[in-house]
Short mmCIF file of C-alpha atoms in Angstrom, two decimals:
data_model
loop_
_atom_site.label_atom_id
_atom_site.label_comp_id
_atom_site.label_asym_id
_atom_site.label_seq_id
_atom_site.Cartn_x
_atom_site.Cartn_y
_atom_site.Cartn_z
CA MET A 1 42.70 108.12 87.17
CA PRO A 2 44.05 108.94 90.62
CA CYS A 3 47.28 107.22 91.53
CA PRO A 4 47.46 104.76 93.17
CA GLY A 5 43.68 104.72 93.02
CA THR A 6 42.44 104.33 96.59
CA LEU A 7 41.53 106.81 99.26
CA PRO A 8 44.00 107.00 102.17
CA SER A 9 43.12 104.59 104.95
CA GLN A 10 43.47 107.12 107.76
CA HIS A 11 40.53 109.10 106.36
CA GLU A 12 38.03 106.27 106.40
CA ASP A 13 35.66 107.98 108.81
CA ARG A 14 35.62 111.20 106.82
CA SER A 15 34.92 109.37 103.57
CA VAL A 16 31.82 107.82 105.10
CA SER A 17 30.44 111.17 106.19
CA LYS A 18 31.17 112.79 102.82
CA ASN A 19 30.35 110.04 100.36
CA THR A 20 30.39 111.95 97.07
CA VAL A 21 33.13 113.54 95.00
CA SER A 22 33.01 117.32 95.36
CA SER A 23 33.12 119.82 92.51
CA GLN A 24 34.68 122.38 94.88
CA LEU A 25 38.29 122.35 96.04
CA GLU A 26 40.54 124.61 98.07
CA PRO A 27 42.41 126.94 95.67
CA ASP A 28 45.81 125.82 96.96
CA LEU A 29 45.02 122.22 95.98
CA LEU A 30 43.89 123.05 92.45
CA ARG A 31 47.27 122.50 90.84
CA GLY A 32 48.37 121.85 87.28
CA LEU A 33 51.49 120.69 85.48
CA PRO A 34 52.89 122.72 82.56
CA LEU A 35 52.93 120.71 79.35
CA HIS A 36 56.68 121.05 78.97
CA GLU A 37 57.09 119.40 82.39
CA ALA A 38 54.64 116.63 81.50
CA LEU A 39 56.81 115.84 78.47
CA SER A 40 60.18 116.51 80.10
CA ALA A 41 63.03 113.97 80.20
CA TRP A 42 61.38 111.94 77.43
CA GLY A 43 58.20 111.47 79.45
CA HIS A 44 59.74 110.08 82.63
CA HIS A 45 56.62 111.04 84.63
CA TRP A 46 54.72 108.41 82.65
CA ARG A 47 57.18 105.60 83.26
CA ASN A 48 58.63 106.14 86.74
CA ASP A 49 57.22 106.02 90.23
CA VAL A 50 56.20 109.26 91.87
CA THR A 51 58.64 110.97 94.26
CA PRO A 52 58.06 113.67 96.90
CA MET A 53 59.68 116.13 94.49
CA SER A 54 57.08 115.46 91.80
CA TYR A 55 54.37 117.50 93.55
CA ALA A 56 56.71 120.51 93.61
CA LEU A 57 56.62 120.57 89.80
CA SER A 58 52.90 121.39 89.84
CA ARG A 59 51.63 124.96 90.16
CA PRO A 60 48.42 126.52 91.52
CA THR A 61 46.02 127.38 88.71
CA ASN A 62 42.40 128.36 88.18
CA THR A 63 41.89 126.47 84.92
CA PHE A 64 43.45 123.62 82.99
CA ASP A 65 43.99 123.46 79.25
CA GLY A 66 43.63 119.71 79.41
CA PHE A 67 42.86 116.86 81.80
CA LEU A 68 44.99 113.82 80.93
CA SER A 69 42.81 110.76 81.46
CA HIS A 70 44.40 107.31 81.20
CA ASP A 71 44.92 103.99 82.94
CA TRP A 72 48.29 103.43 84.55
CA ALA A 73 48.73 99.86 83.26
CA SER A 74 49.23 101.07 79.68
CA SER A 75 52.64 101.85 78.20
CA GLY A 76 54.19 105.09 79.41
CA TRP A 77 56.19 105.40 76.20
CA LEU A 78 53.02 105.23 74.10
CA LYS A 79 51.36 107.91 76.23
CA PHE A 80 54.39 110.16 75.84
CA LEU A 81 54.47 109.68 72.07
CA SER A 82 50.69 110.16 71.83
CA LEU A 83 50.97 113.54 73.54
CA LEU A 84 53.75 114.55 71.17
CA ILE A 85 51.46 113.70 68.25
CA ILE A 86 48.55 115.65 69.78
CA PHE A 87 50.46 118.80 70.69
CA ASN A 88 53.58 118.90 68.49
CA SER A 89 52.95 117.10 65.19
CA GLY A 90 51.07 120.02 63.58
CA ALA A 91 53.87 122.49 64.29
CA ALA A 92 56.43 119.92 63.13
CA PHE A 93 54.61 119.47 59.81
CA TRP A 94 54.40 123.20 59.03
CA SER A 95 58.02 123.79 60.08
CA CYS A 96 59.19 120.96 57.84
CA LEU A 97 57.12 122.29 54.93
CA VAL A 98 58.48 125.83 55.25
CA VAL A 99 62.10 124.67 55.56
CA SER A 100 61.74 122.24 52.64
CA VAL A 101 60.32 124.96 50.37
CA LEU A 102 63.07 127.35 51.47
CA VAL A 103 65.77 124.75 50.75
CA GLY A 104 64.25 124.16 47.31
CA ILE A 105 64.33 127.90 46.55
CA LEU A 106 67.93 128.22 47.75
CA ARG A 107 68.98 125.24 45.63
CA GLY A 108 67.20 126.72 42.63
CA TYR A 109 69.06 130.03 42.99
CA GLY A 110 72.39 128.31 43.61
CA CYS A 111 72.69 129.46 47.22
CA LEU A 112 72.84 125.81 48.27
CA PRO A 113 74.47 122.99 46.29
CA ASP A 114 72.02 120.94 44.25
CA GLU A 115 72.77 117.81 46.28
CA HIS A 116 70.50 115.24 47.84
CA TRP A 117 71.93 115.75 51.33
CA THR A 118 70.20 119.13 51.54
CA VAL A 119 66.85 117.38 52.09
CA ALA A 120 68.18 116.46 55.53
CA PHE A 121 67.34 119.99 56.70
CA GLY A 122 63.64 119.28 56.39
CA HIS A 123 63.90 115.95 58.20
CA PHE A 124 65.97 117.46 60.98
CA ILE A 125 63.61 120.36 61.61
CA TYR A 126 60.61 118.01 61.67
CA PHE A 127 62.03 115.80 64.42
CA PHE A 128 63.47 118.75 66.33
CA VAL A 129 60.10 120.51 66.47
CA PHE A 130 58.20 117.24 67.06
CA PHE A 131 60.17 116.50 70.22
CA PHE A 132 60.78 120.02 71.54
CA TRP A 133 57.91 122.26 70.38
CA GLN A 134 56.50 122.44 73.92
CA ARG A 135 59.70 124.25 74.95
CA LEU A 136 60.34 126.20 71.74
CA GLN A 137 57.06 128.10 72.08
CA MET A 138 57.59 129.05 75.73
CA PRO A 139 59.11 132.52 75.02
CA CYS A 140 56.05 133.44 72.92
CA ARG A 141 53.17 131.98 74.95
CA HIS A 142 52.45 130.47 78.33
CA SER A 143 52.86 126.73 78.60
CA ARG A 144 49.61 124.79 78.49
CA MET A 145 48.51 123.76 81.97
CA MET A 146 47.59 120.08 82.25
CA PHE A 147 46.28 117.84 85.00
CA LEU A 148 48.39 114.72 85.54
CA ASP A 149 47.12 112.85 88.58
CA LYS A 150 50.25 111.53 90.25
CA VAL A 151 52.00 114.91 89.99
CA CYS A 152 49.10 117.27 90.73
CA VAL A 153 47.76 115.19 93.65
CA ALA A 154 49.99 115.21 96.73
CA GLN A 155 51.08 111.58 97.00
CA HIS A 156 53.35 112.32 99.97
CA ASP A 157 50.62 113.69 102.29
CA ASP A 158 47.58 111.52 103.03
CA GLU A 159 45.38 114.44 104.09
CA LEU A 160 46.11 116.53 100.99
CA LYS A 161 45.79 113.45 98.82
CA HIS A 162 42.39 112.64 100.32
CA LYS A 163 41.11 116.19 99.73
CA ALA A 164 42.34 116.22 96.13
CA ILE A 165 40.82 112.84 95.29
CA MET A 166 37.52 113.76 96.91
CA GLY A 167 37.62 116.97 94.85
CA LEU A 168 38.56 115.31 91.56
CA ALA A 169 35.43 116.70 89.89
CA ALA A 170 36.80 120.21 90.50
CA PHE A 171 39.86 119.39 88.37
CA LEU A 172 37.62 118.02 85.63
CA LEU A 173 35.09 120.85 85.65
CA ASN A 174 37.87 123.44 85.46
CA SER A 175 39.46 121.74 82.43
CA GLN A 176 38.91 123.04 78.91
CA GLU A 177 39.39 119.61 77.38
CA LEU A 178 39.43 115.95 78.40
CA ILE A 179 42.28 114.17 76.63
CA VAL A 180 41.67 110.42 76.80
CA LEU A 181 44.72 108.25 76.11
CA LEU A 182 42.60 105.30 75.12
CA SER A 183 43.43 101.63 75.58
CA SER A 184 41.28 98.50 75.58
CA ARG A 185 41.56 98.53 79.37
CA TYR A 186 40.37 102.12 79.81
CA PHE A 187 36.62 101.52 80.14
CA THR A 188 37.17 98.69 82.63
CA ARG A 189 38.58 101.09 85.25
CA LEU A 190 36.05 102.83 87.48
CA TRP A 191 38.02 106.05 87.95
CA CYS A 192 38.41 106.38 84.16
CA VAL A 193 34.67 105.87 83.74
CA PHE A 194 34.04 108.56 86.35
CA GLU A 195 36.25 111.04 84.49
CA ILE A 196 34.33 110.44 81.27
CA ALA A 197 31.00 110.64 83.14
CA THR A 198 31.94 114.03 84.59
CA PHE A 199 32.40 115.51 81.12
CA MET A 200 29.43 113.65 79.62
CA LYS A 201 26.91 115.15 82.00
CA ASP A 202 27.30 118.57 80.35
CA PRO A 203 26.23 118.65 76.64
CA GLU A 204 28.76 121.39 75.85
CA ARG A 205 31.62 119.52 77.49
CA ARG A 206 30.92 116.39 75.46
CA LYS A 207 32.25 118.22 72.42
CA ARG A 208 35.58 118.76 74.18
CA ILE A 209 36.49 115.12 74.73
CA ARG A 210 39.49 114.13 72.60
CA LEU A 211 40.19 110.41 72.18
CA MET A 212 43.68 109.24 71.23
CA PRO A 213 43.90 105.42 70.89
CA LEU A 214 47.38 104.36 71.94
CA LYS A 215 47.48 101.70 69.24
CA SER A 216 46.96 104.37 66.59
CA THR A 217 50.18 105.97 67.82
CA VAL A 218 52.01 102.73 67.09
CA LEU A 219 50.49 102.53 63.62
CA LEU A 220 51.28 106.16 62.76
CA LEU A 221 54.90 105.77 63.84
CA LEU A 222 55.21 102.45 62.02
CA VAL A 223 53.83 103.83 58.76
CA SER A 224 56.11 106.87 59.04
CA GLY A 225 59.05 104.58 59.73
CA CYS A 226 58.18 102.49 56.68
CA TRP A 227 58.30 105.52 54.41
CA TYR A 228 61.57 106.69 55.91
CA LEU A 229 63.15 103.28 55.36
CA LEU A 230 61.79 103.22 51.82
CA ASN A 231 63.33 106.62 51.17
CA ILE A 232 66.66 105.53 52.65
CA GLY A 233 66.64 102.33 50.60
CA PHE A 234 65.76 104.23 47.44
CA ASN A 235 68.57 106.76 47.85
CA THR A 236 71.09 104.11 48.92
CA THR A 237 70.26 102.08 45.83
CA LYS A 238 70.72 105.18 43.71
CA LEU A 239 74.20 105.80 45.12
CA VAL A 240 75.26 102.18 44.70
CA PHE A 241 73.92 101.51 41.23
CA TRP A 242 74.34 104.87 39.49
CA ASP A 243 76.98 104.50 36.78
CA TYR A 244 78.49 107.92 36.13
CA ASN A 245 80.59 106.65 33.21
CA SER A 246 77.66 105.48 31.10
CA SER A 247 75.38 107.55 28.98
CA GLU A 248 72.59 109.43 30.67
CA THR A 249 69.89 107.18 29.22
CA GLU A 250 71.60 103.97 30.30
CA SER A 251 72.34 105.33 33.78
CA SER A 252 68.75 106.38 34.19
CA PHE A 253 67.54 102.95 33.12
CA VAL A 254 69.87 101.12 35.53
CA PHE A 255 69.01 103.42 38.40
CA GLU A 256 65.26 103.39 37.88
CA THR A 257 65.04 99.63 37.39
CA VAL A 258 67.27 98.52 40.25
CA ALA A 259 66.09 101.20 42.69
CA ALA A 260 62.44 100.41 42.03
CA ILE A 261 62.88 96.64 42.34
CA VAL A 262 65.02 96.72 45.49
CA SER A 263 63.04 99.45 47.25
CA MET A 264 59.67 97.91 46.46
CA PHE A 265 60.93 94.48 47.50
CA ILE A 266 62.04 95.83 50.88
CA PHE A 267 58.84 97.78 51.34
CA CYS A 268 56.41 95.07 50.23
CA PHE A 269 58.00 91.94 51.67
CA VAL A 270 59.64 93.23 54.84
CA LEU A 271 57.92 96.39 56.06
CA LEU A 272 54.32 96.09 54.92
CA PRO A 273 53.56 92.76 56.67
CA VAL A 274 54.71 94.27 59.97
CA ALA A 275 52.61 97.38 59.41
CA PHE A 276 49.57 95.27 58.47
CA TYR A 277 50.03 93.03 61.51
CA VAL A 278 50.09 95.96 63.92
CA GLY A 279 47.25 97.62 62.03
CA MET A 280 45.06 94.53 62.35
CA GLU A 281 45.89 94.27 66.05
CA MET A 282 44.92 97.91 66.51
CA SER A 283 41.70 97.35 64.56
CA GLU A 284 40.81 94.45 66.83
CA ASP A 285 41.26 96.68 69.87
CA MET A 286 39.17 99.39 68.25
CA GLU A 287 36.42 96.87 67.45
CA VAL A 288 36.34 95.80 71.09
CA MET A 289 35.75 99.34 72.36
CA PRO A 290 32.29 99.93 70.78
CA GLN A 291 31.26 96.53 72.08
CA GLN A 292 32.51 97.47 75.53
CA LEU A 293 30.39 100.61 75.40
CA ARG A 294 27.27 98.82 74.17
CA ASN A 295 27.53 96.27 76.97
CA PHE A 296 28.80 98.78 79.49
CA ARG A 297 27.64 98.56 83.09
CA VAL A 298 29.14 100.73 85.80
CA GLN A 299 28.97 97.73 88.11
CA ASP A 300 31.44 95.84 85.90
CA ALA A 301 34.14 98.52 86.12
CA LYS A 302 37.00 97.67 88.46
CA CYS A 303 38.90 99.66 91.05
CA LEU A 304 42.01 98.84 93.02
CA CYS A 305 40.47 98.95 96.49
CA CYS A 306 37.99 96.16 95.71
CA SER A 307 40.66 94.00 94.06
CA ILE A 308 42.77 94.03 97.26
CA ASP A 309 39.76 93.44 99.55
CA HIS A 310 39.94 96.99 100.94
CA ARG A 311 43.16 96.30 102.83
CA ASP A 312 46.41 98.19 102.48
CA PRO A 313 48.86 95.56 101.14
CA ILE A 314 51.69 97.02 103.27
CA THR A 315 50.08 98.00 106.58
CA GLY A 316 46.95 95.86 106.47
CA ALA A 317 44.83 98.89 107.40
CA ARG A 318 41.28 98.97 106.10
CA LEU A 319 40.73 101.13 103.01
CA PRO A 320 37.52 103.02 102.23
CA CYS A 321 35.73 101.90 99.08
CA ASP A 322 36.20 104.14 96.03
CA ARG A 323 33.26 102.40 94.39
CA GLU A 324 30.76 103.59 97.00
CA VAL A 325 31.93 107.20 96.64
CA LEU A 326 31.85 107.18 92.85
CA TYR A 327 28.50 105.39 92.66
CA ALA A 328 26.96 107.94 95.02
CA THR A 329 28.34 110.82 92.95
CA MET A 330 27.14 109.44 89.61
CA LYS A 331 23.75 108.61 91.13
CA GLU A 332 23.47 112.23 92.27
CA TRP A 333 24.35 113.47 88.77
CA TYR A 334 22.42 111.02 86.64
CA GLY A 335 19.57 110.02 88.93
CA GLY A 336 20.53 106.38 89.45
CA ASP A 337 23.15 103.78 88.59
CA ALA A 338 21.29 102.38 85.62
CA ALA A 339 20.32 105.79 84.26
CA GLY A 340 23.83 107.15 84.52
CA GLY A 341 25.36 104.09 82.89
CA SER A 342 22.80 104.08 80.08
CA ARG A 343 23.16 107.78 79.38
CA CYS A 344 26.96 107.71 79.26
CA LYS A 345 26.86 104.58 77.12
CA SER A 346 24.33 106.05 74.70
CA HIS A 347 26.25 109.28 74.11
CA SER A 348 29.60 107.48 73.84
CA VAL A 349 28.41 104.95 71.27
CA ASP A 350 26.73 107.69 69.21
CA SER A 351 29.96 109.71 69.23
#
């Protein structure tokens, strides 16, 4: 959704005369952010306030590989990690698999010592590719061009900002994919609803909406962390309890018994309850979302301008109403408030 979410106050008269969001935009204002920049500095764009230099990171483009749709109240860290999962986890998996197989072959032929520390190569390459794949692939292919509102919309210039916000549909309609970083708050924000509605009005575009619940990111990372801790505990137990002076059978018995008991105890009584707790919390959020869609009414969605009584909190200047502009646009597309809301709701619930 546009940041900070309201049309500039100095353009109030213009917003009244042009009361719908345009699908056309001046070419110079159609700007995207390369994926490696969107993920740079451990996702600082998602956690920090915008600066005048942020807009300079964006580049003019004709099309976008993805439109990043989200609400700004959700965790920036979770959004950053969610994008890493979406774009980098596949490459990380295959890299880890190839390196692990190669290490196994080299150990088998005696080119590497047959020691447990050699498995660290696979773990290292996985995390290295997971965090840096967006940069590693740059010499071989162009960086994916994304739309991130507070960087691609000129926050430092009210006139440019007004034009970009009023042309938000142009960004959406020139995007190959809508990537929704989903939270329980997402469908309560009017700008987020508008972004979904823009893609939903075209049957072909509906197939290119990708939903990534932020809570699922937490669960995936937690489950992965559980298995890593289990592996560490298992190998630590092996090192501590292996008796090299006893017979092979006795050593195997001691190792297998103690390692299994200690590792399973840690996993079952310490890690699993935490994973289950977060999993149940995520499930509750996911259960709320279909209910939100079934009971969805555009009129219930909130926007910042209405919550601050259409007054700039700093200057006190009157702000135009985003709601009027978005309602008029969706009415033009869907033939009425109720029709548009019902149609979006129907397709979303079915999906």
